[in-house]
mmCIF file of C-alpha atoms in Angstrom:
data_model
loop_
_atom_site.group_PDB
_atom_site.id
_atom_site.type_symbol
_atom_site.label_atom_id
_atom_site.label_comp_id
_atom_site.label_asym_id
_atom_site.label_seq_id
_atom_site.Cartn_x
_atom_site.Cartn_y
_atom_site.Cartn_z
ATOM 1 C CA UNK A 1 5.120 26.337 -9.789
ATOM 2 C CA UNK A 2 3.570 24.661 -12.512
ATOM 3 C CA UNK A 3 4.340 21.133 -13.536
ATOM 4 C CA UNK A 4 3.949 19.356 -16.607
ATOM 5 C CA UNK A 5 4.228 16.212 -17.219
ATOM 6 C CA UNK A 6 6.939 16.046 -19.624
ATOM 7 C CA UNK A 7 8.400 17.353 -16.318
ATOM 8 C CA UNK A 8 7.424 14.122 -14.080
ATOM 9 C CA UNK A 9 8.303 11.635 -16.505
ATOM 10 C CA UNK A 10 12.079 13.534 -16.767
ATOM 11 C CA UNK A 11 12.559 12.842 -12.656
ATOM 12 C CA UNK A 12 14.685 10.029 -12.814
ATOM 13 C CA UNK A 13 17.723 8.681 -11.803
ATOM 14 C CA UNK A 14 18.251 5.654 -14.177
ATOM 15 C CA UNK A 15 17.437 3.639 -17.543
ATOM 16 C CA UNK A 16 17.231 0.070 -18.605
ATOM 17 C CA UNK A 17 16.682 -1.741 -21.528
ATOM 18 C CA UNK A 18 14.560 -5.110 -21.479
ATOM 19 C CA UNK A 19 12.543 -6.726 -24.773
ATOM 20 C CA UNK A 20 8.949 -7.901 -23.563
ATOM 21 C CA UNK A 21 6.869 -9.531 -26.280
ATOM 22 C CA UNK A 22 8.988 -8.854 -29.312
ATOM 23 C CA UNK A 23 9.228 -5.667 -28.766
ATOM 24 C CA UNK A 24 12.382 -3.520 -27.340
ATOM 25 C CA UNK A 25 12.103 -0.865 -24.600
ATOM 26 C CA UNK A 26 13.575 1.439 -22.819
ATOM 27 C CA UNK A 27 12.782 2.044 -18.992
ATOM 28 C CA UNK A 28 13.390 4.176 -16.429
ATOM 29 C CA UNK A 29 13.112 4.255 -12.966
ATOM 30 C CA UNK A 30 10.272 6.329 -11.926
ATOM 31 C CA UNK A 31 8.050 4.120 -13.610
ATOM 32 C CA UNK A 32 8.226 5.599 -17.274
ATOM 33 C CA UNK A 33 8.427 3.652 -20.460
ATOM 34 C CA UNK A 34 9.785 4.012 -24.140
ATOM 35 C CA UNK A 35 9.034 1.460 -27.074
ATOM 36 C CA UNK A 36 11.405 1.650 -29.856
ATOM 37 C CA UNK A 37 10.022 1.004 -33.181
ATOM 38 C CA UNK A 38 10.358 -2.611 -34.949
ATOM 39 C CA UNK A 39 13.137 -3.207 -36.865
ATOM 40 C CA UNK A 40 13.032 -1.992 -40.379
ATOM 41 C CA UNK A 41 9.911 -0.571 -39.875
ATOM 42 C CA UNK A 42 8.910 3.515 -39.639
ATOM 43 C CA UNK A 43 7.512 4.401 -35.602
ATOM 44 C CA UNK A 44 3.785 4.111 -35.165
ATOM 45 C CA UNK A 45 1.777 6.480 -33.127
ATOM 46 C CA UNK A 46 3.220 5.009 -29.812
ATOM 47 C CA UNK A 47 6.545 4.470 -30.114
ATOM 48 C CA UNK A 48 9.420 6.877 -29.203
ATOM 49 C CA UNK A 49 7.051 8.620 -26.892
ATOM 50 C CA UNK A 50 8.103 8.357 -22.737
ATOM 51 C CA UNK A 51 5.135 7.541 -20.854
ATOM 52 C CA UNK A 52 3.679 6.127 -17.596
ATOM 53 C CA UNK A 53 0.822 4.402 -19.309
ATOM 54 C CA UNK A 54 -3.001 4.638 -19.295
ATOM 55 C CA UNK A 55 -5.029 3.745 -16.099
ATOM 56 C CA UNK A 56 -7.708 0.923 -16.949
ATOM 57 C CA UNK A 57 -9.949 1.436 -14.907
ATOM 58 C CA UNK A 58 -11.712 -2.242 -14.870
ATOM 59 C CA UNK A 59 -8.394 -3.303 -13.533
ATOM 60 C CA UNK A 60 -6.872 -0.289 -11.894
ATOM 61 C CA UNK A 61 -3.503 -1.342 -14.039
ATOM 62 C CA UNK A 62 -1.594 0.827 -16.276
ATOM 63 C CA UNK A 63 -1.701 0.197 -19.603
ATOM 64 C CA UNK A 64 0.110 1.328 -23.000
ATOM 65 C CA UNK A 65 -0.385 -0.196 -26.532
ATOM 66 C CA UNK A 66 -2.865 -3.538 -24.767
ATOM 67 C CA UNK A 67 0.356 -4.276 -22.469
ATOM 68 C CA UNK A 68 0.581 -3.873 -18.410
ATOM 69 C CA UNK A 69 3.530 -1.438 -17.861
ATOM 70 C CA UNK A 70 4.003 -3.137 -14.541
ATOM 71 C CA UNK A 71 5.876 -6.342 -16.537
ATOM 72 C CA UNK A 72 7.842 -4.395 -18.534
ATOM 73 C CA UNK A 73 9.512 -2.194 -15.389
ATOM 74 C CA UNK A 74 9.673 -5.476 -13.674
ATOM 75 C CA UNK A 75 11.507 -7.233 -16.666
ATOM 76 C CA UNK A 76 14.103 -4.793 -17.005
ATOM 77 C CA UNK A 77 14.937 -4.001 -13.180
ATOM 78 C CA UNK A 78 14.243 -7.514 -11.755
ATOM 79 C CA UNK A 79 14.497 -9.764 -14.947
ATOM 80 C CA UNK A 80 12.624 -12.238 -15.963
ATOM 81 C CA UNK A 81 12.167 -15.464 -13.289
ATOM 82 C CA UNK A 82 12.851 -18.794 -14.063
ATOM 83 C CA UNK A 83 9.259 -19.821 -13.018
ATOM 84 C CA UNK A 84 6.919 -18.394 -15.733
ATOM 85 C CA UNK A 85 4.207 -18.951 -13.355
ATOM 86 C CA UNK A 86 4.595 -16.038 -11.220
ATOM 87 C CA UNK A 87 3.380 -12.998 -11.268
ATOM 88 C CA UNK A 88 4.062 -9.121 -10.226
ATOM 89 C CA UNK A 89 3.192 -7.924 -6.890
ATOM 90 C CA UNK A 90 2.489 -4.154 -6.416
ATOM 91 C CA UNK A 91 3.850 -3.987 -2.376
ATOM 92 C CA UNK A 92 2.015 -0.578 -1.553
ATOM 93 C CA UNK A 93 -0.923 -2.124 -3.573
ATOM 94 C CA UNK A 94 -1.432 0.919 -5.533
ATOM 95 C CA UNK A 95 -1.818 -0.708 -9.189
ATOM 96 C CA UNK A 96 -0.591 2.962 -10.678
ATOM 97 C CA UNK A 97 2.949 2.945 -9.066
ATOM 98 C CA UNK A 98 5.224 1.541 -11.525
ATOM 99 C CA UNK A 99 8.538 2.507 -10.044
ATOM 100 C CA UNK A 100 10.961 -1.122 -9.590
ATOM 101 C CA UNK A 101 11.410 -0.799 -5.646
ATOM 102 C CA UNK A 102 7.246 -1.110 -5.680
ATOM 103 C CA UNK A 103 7.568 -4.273 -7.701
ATOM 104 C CA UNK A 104 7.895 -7.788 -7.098
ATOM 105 C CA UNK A 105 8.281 -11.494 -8.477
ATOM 106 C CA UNK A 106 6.318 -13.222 -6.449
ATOM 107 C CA UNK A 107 4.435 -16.988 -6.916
ATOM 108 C CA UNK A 108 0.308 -17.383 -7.042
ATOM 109 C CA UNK A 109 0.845 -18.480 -3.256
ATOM 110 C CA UNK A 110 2.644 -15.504 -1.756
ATOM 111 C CA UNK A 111 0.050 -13.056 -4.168
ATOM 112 C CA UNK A 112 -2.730 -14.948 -3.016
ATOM 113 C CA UNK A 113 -1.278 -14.411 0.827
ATOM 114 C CA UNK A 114 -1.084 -11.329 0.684
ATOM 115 C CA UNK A 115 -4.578 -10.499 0.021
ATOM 116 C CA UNK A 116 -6.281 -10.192 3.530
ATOM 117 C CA UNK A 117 -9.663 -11.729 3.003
ATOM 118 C CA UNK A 118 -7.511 -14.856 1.894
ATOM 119 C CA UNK A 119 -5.182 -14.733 4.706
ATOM 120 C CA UNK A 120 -8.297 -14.930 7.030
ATOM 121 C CA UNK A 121 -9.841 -17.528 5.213
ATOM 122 C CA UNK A 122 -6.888 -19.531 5.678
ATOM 123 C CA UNK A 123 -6.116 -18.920 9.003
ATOM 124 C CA UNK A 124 -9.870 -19.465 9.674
ATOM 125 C CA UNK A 125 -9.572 -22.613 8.679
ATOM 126 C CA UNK A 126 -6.329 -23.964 9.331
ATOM 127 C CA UNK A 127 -5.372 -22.076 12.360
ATOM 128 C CA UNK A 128 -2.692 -20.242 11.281
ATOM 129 C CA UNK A 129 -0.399 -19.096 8.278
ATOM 130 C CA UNK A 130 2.136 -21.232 9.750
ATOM 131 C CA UNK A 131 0.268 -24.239 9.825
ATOM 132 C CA UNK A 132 -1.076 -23.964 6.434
ATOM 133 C CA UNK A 133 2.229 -23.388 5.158
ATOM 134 C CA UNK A 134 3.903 -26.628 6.560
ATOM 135 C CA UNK A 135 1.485 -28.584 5.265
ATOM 136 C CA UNK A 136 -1.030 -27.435 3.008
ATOM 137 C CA UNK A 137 -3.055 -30.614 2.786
ATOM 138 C CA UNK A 138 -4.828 -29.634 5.763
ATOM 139 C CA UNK A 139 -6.607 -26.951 3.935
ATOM 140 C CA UNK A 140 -10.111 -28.573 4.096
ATOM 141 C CA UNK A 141 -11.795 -30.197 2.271
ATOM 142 C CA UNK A 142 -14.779 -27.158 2.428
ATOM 143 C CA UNK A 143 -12.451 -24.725 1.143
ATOM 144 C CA UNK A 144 -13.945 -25.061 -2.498
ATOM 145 C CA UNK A 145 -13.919 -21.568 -2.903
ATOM 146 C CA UNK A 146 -11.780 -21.551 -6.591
ATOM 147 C CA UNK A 147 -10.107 -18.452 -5.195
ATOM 148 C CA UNK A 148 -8.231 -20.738 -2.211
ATOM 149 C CA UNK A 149 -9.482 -24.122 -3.564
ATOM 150 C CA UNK A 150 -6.651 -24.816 -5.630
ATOM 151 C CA UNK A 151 -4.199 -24.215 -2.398
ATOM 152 C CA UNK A 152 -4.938 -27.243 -1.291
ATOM 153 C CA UNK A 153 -2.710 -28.709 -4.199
ATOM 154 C CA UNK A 154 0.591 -26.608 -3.283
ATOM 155 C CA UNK A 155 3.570 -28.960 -3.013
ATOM 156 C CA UNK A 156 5.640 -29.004 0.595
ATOM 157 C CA UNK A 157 8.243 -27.783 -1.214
ATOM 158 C CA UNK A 158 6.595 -24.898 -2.970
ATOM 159 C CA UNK A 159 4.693 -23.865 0.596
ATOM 160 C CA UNK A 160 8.466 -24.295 2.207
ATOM 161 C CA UNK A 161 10.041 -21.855 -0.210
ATOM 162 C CA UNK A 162 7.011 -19.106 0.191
ATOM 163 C CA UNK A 163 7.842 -19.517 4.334
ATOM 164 C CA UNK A 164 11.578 -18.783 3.622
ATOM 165 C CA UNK A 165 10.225 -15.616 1.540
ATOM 166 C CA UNK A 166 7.478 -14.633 3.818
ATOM 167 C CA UNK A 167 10.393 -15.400 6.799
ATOM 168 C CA UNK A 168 13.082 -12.897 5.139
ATOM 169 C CA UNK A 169 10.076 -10.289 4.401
ATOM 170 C CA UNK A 170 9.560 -10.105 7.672
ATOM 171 C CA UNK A 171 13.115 -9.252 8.236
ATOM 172 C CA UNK A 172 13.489 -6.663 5.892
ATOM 173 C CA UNK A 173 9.697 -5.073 7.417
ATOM 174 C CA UNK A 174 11.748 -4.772 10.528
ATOM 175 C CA UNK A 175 14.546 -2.867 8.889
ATOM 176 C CA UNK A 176 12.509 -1.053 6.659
ATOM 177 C CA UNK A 177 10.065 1.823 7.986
ATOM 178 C CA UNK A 178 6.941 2.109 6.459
ATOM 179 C CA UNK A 179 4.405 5.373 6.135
ATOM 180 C CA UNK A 180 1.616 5.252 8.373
ATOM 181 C CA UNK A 181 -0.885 4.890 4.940
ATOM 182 C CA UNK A 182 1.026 2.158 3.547
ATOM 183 C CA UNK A 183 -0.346 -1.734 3.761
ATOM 184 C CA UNK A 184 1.152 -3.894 5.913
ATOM 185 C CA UNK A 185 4.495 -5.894 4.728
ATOM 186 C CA UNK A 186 3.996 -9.794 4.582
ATOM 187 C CA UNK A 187 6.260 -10.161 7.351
ATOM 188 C CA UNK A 188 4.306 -8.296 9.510
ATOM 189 C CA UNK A 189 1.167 -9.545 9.279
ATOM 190 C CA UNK A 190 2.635 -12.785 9.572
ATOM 191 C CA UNK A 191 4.329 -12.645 12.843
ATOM 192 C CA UNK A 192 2.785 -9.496 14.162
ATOM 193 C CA UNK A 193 -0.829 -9.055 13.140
ATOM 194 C CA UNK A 194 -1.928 -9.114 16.387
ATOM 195 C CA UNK A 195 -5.851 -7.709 15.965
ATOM 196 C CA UNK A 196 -6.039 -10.870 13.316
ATOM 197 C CA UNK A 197 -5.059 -12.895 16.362
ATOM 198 C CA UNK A 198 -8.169 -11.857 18.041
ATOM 199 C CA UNK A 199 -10.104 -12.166 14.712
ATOM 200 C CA UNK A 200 -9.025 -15.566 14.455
ATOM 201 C CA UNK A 201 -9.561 -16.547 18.042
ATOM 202 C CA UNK A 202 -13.390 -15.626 18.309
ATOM 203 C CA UNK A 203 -14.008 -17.792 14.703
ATOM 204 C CA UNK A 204 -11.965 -20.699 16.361
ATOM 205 C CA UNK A 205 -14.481 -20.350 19.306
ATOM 206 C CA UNK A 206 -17.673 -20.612 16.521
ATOM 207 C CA UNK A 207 -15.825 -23.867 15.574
ATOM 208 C CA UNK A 208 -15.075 -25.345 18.624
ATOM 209 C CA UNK A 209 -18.688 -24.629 19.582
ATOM 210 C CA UNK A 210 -19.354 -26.752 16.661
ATOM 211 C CA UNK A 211 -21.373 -24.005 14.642
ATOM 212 C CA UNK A 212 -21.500 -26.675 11.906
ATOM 213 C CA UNK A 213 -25.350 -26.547 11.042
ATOM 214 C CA UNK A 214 -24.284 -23.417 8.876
ATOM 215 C CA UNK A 215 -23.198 -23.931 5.086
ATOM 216 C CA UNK A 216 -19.633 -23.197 4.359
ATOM 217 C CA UNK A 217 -20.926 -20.804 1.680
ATOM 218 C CA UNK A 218 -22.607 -19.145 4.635
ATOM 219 C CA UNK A 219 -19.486 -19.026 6.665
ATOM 220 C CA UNK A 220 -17.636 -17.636 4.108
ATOM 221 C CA UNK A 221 -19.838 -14.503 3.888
ATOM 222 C CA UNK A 222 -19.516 -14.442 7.357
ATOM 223 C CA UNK A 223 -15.532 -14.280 7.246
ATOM 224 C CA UNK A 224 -15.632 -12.063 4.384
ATOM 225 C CA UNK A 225 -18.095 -9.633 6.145
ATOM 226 C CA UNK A 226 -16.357 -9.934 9.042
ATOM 227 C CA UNK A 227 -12.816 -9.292 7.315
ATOM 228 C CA UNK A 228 -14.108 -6.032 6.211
ATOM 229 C CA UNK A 229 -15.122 -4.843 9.127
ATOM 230 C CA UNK A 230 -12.242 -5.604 11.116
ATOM 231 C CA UNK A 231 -10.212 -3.747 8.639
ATOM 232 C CA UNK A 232 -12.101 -0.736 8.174
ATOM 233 C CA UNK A 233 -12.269 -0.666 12.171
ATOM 234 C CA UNK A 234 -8.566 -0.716 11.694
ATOM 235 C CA UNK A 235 -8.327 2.225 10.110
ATOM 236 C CA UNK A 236 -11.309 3.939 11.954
ATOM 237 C CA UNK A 237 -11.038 6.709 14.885
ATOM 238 C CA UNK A 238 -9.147 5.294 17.841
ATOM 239 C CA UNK A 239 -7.261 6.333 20.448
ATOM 240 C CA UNK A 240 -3.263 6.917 19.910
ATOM 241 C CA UNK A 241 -0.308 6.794 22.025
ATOM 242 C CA UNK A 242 -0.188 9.980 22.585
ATOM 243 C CA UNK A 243 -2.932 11.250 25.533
ATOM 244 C CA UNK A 244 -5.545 13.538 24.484
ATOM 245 C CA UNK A 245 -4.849 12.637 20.791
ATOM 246 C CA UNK A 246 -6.613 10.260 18.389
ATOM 247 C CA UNK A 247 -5.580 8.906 14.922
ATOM 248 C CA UNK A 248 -7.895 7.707 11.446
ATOM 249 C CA UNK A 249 -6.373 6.132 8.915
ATOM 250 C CA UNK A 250 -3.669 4.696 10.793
ATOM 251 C CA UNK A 251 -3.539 1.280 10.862
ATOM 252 C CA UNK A 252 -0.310 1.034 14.052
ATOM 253 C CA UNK A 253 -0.831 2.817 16.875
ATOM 254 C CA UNK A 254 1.498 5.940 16.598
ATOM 255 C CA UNK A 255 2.772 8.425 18.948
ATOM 256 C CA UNK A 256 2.295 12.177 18.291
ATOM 257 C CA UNK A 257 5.383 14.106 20.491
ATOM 258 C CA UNK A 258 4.284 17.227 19.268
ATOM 259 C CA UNK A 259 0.769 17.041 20.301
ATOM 260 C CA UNK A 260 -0.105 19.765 22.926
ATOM 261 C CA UNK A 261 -0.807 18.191 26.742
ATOM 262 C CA UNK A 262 -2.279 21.310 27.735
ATOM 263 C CA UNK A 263 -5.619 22.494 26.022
ATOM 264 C CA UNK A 264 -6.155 26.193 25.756
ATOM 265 C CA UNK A 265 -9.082 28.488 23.947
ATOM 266 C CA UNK A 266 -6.334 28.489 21.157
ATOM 267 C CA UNK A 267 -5.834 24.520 20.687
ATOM 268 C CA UNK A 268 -5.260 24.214 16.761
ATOM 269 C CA UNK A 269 -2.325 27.618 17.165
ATOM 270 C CA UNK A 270 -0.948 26.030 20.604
ATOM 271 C CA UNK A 271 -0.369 22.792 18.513
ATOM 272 C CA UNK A 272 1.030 25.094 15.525
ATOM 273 C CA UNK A 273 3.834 26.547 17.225
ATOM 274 C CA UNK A 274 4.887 23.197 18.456
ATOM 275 C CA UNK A 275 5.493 21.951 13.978
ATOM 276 C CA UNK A 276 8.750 23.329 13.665
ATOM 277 C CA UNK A 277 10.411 21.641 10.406
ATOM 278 C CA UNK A 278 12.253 18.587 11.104
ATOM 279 C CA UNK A 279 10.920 18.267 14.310
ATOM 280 C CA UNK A 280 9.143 14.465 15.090
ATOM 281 C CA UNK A 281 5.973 14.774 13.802
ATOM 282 C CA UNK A 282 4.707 11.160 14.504
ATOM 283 C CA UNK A 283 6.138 7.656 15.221
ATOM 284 C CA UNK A 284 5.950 3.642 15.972
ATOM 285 C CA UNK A 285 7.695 0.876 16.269
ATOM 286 C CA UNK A 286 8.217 0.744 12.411
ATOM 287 C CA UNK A 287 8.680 4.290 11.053
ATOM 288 C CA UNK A 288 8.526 8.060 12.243
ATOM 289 C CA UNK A 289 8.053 11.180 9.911
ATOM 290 C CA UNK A 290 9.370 14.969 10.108
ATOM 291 C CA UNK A 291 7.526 18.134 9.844
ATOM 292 C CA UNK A 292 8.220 19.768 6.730
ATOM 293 C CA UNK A 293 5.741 22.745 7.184
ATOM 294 C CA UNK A 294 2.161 23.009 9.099
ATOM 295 C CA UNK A 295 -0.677 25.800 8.918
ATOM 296 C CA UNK A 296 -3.478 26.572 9.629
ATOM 297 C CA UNK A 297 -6.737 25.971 7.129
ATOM 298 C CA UNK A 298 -8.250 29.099 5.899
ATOM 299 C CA UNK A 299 -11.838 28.280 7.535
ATOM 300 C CA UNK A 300 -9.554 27.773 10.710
ATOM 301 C CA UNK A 301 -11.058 24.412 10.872
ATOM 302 C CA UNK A 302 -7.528 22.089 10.928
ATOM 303 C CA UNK A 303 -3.941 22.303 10.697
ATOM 304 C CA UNK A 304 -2.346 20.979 7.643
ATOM 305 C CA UNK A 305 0.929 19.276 7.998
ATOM 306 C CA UNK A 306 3.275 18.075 5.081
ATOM 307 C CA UNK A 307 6.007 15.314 6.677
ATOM 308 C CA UNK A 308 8.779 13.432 5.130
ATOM 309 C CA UNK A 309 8.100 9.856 5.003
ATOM 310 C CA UNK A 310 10.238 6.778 4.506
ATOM 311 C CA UNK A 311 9.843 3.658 2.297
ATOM 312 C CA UNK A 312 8.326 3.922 -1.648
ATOM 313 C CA UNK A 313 7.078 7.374 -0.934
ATOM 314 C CA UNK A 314 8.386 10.661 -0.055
ATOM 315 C CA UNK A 315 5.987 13.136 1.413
ATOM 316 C CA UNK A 316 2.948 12.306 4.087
ATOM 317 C CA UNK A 317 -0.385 14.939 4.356
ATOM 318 C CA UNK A 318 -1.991 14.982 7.568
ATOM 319 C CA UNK A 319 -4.850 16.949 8.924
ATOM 320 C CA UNK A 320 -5.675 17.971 12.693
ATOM 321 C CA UNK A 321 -8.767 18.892 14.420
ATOM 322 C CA UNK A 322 -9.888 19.629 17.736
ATOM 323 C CA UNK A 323 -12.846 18.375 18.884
ATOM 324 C CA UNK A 324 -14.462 17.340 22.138
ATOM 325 C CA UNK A 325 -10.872 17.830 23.721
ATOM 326 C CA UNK A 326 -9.333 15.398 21.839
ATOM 327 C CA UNK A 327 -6.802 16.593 18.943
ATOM 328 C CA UNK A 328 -7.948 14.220 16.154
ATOM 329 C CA UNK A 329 -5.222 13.250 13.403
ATOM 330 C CA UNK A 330 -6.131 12.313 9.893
ATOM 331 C CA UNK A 331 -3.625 10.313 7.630
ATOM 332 C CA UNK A 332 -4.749 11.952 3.965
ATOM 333 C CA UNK A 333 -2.298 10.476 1.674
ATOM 334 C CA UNK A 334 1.431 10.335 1.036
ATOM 335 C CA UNK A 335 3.372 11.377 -2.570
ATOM 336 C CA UNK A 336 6.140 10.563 -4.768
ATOM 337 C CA UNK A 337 6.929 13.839 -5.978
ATOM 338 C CA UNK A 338 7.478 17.421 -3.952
ATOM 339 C CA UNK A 339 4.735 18.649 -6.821
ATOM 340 C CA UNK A 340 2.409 16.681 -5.648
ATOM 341 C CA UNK A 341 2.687 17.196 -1.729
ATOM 342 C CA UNK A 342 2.405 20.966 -2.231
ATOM 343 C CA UNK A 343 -0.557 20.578 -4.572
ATOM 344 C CA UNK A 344 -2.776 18.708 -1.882
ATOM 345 C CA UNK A 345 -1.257 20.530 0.873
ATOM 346 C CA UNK A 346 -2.802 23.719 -0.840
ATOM 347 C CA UNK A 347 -6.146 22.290 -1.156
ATOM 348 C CA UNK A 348 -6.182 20.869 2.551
ATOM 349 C CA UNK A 349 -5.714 24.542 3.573
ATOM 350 C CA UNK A 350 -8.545 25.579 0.872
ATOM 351 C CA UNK A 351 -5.951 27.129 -1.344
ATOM 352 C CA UNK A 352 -6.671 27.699 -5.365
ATOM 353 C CA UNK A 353 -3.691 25.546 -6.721
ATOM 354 C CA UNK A 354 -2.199 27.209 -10.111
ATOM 355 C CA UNK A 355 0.008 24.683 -10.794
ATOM 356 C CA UNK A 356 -0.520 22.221 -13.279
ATOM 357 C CA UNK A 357 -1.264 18.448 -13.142
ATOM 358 C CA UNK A 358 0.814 16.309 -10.973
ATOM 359 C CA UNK A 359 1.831 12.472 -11.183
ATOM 360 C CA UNK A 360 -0.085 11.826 -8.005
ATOM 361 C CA UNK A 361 -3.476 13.042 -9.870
ATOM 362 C CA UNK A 362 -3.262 9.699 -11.954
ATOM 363 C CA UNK A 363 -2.143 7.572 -8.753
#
């Protein structure tokens, strides 16, 4: 069925008003905005128009009229904070979704924390989040990196408040599934990053060894190079907790009930008839999704399966393979609207799609 997107912008469940930078707006909450003309004064070209914005792409933001529509959702769902200093966090890190639960007040410290080069840098040289964090004075003297630099200047107080924050994050990541694509929650990486841990440990060991003859500007491409690799490692081919399958793009180990134990000449249709909707699909400690429908790929290459997810999106696409006797599972990418899901789904099974554009094409 073809979707326009006069039809995407009307999915939504609630409006707001808010005023951002003299002018008035109204909002609603799928991440669309309206601006009302000035007072007195006729509409110009972009008022009284609904819209999610234009995607800059310098800054991956969304844009309308020179203003980030990020504030103005976050204004009129979350207000405006007392400290004018801090700024909106985007918790699935996806710049494009606009939609209040994905937005956040948060201070410089807690954005800059939850960028995971930073976090490393810090824990690199402090020893751990925690540490930093109750006193943030011991950030050394070396760090004059301007990106973490200036943390050395955060008051007890300010560093005590972001632990309370990062503290009831944590909670609410416990209570809170996330999709298997999503980036981790503060709270988790804070108490239960546990391949940092290891990260951490074997740079500890360089310092203890007293590695010192290297520059800190050396050691900081070293953390930074290192940082990347352990995360794309992260979400690299690995084993799951299911025997004889394997995951990519999963960043938690995840357990795959459905997965066949028994490998025939048929593997991809043994695994097929096993996707019954609303069966388990896949699940961890923090989430698990349901099969909405699976088939298989027109070359016969993979199964696609569309799941239900839980958390800011709705819909998860995954793609299996068999090969070397292993069935190999692919997180593709999750979506807000049912439009969207089918859309991909179609092309993972090499489908022409007829439909028309979708929100997640600008996402």
């Amino acid at each position: 069925m073809e979707t326009s997107p006069k039809e995407l912008l009307s999915k939504y469940s609630e409006i707001r008003e808010c005023d951002f930078k003299e002018r008035h707006y109204s909002v609603r909450d799928n991440g669309a905005i309206y601006r009302h003309p000035k007072k007195d004064c006729k509409p110009s070209k972009l008022d009284c128009t609904w819209t999610f914005g234009n995607k800059d792409n310098k800054t991956g933001y969304m844009l309308y009229g020179g203003v980030r529509v990020h504030q103005i959702v976050a204004t009129a769902f979350h207000g405006t904070p007392d400290d004018s200093h801090m700024v909106i966090d985007h918790k699935d890190t996806n710049r494009c979704n606009n939609r209040p639960e994905n937005l956040a007040w948060v201070t410089r410290l807690e954005n800059a924390l939850n960028n995971p080069i930073t976090r490393n840098k810090i824990k690199y040289l402090c020893g751990s989040i925690e540490a930093f964090l109750a006193d943030p004075s011991i950030l050394r003297e070396s760090a004059s990196d301007p990106n973490i630099g200036w943390m050395r200047t955060v008051s007890k107080e300010e560093a005590a408040k972001c632990l309370k924050n990062l503290e009831r994050w944590a909670t609410e990541d416990n209570t809170t599934p996330k999709s298997s694509n999503e980036s981790k929650g503060i709270g988790e990486w804070i108490y239960k990053d546990s391949p940092d841990s290891g990260f951490r440990s074997s740079w500890n060991l360089a310092w203890d060894s007293k590695e010192t003859h290297k520059s800190y500007a050396q050691q900081r491409a070293e953390i930074e190079a290192e940082t990347a690799r352990h995360y794309e490692e992260q979400l690299s081919l690995k084993e799951s907790l299911t025997p004889g399958a394997k995951q990519v793009h999963w960043k938690i180990p995840t357990e795959f009930p459905l997965c066949p134990n028994t490998h025939t000449k048929t593997p991809l249709q043994d695994y097929i008839a096993n996707l019954i909707p609303t069966a388990v699909f896949c699940q961890n400690q923090y989430y698990h999704s349901e099969v909405i429908k699976a088939e298989l790929s027109l070359d016969k290459t993979h199964i696609a399966v569309l799941t239900t997810t839980s958390g800011v999106t709705n819909f998860a696409l995954t793609e299996i393979r068999y090969e070397d006797g292993f069935y190999i599972h692919e997180s593709i990418r999750t979506f807000f609207t049912d439009e969207g899901a089918e859309k991909y789904y179609s092309l993972s099974l090499g489908k022409e799609w007829t439909g028309g554009d979708v929100l997640e094409d600008y996402c």
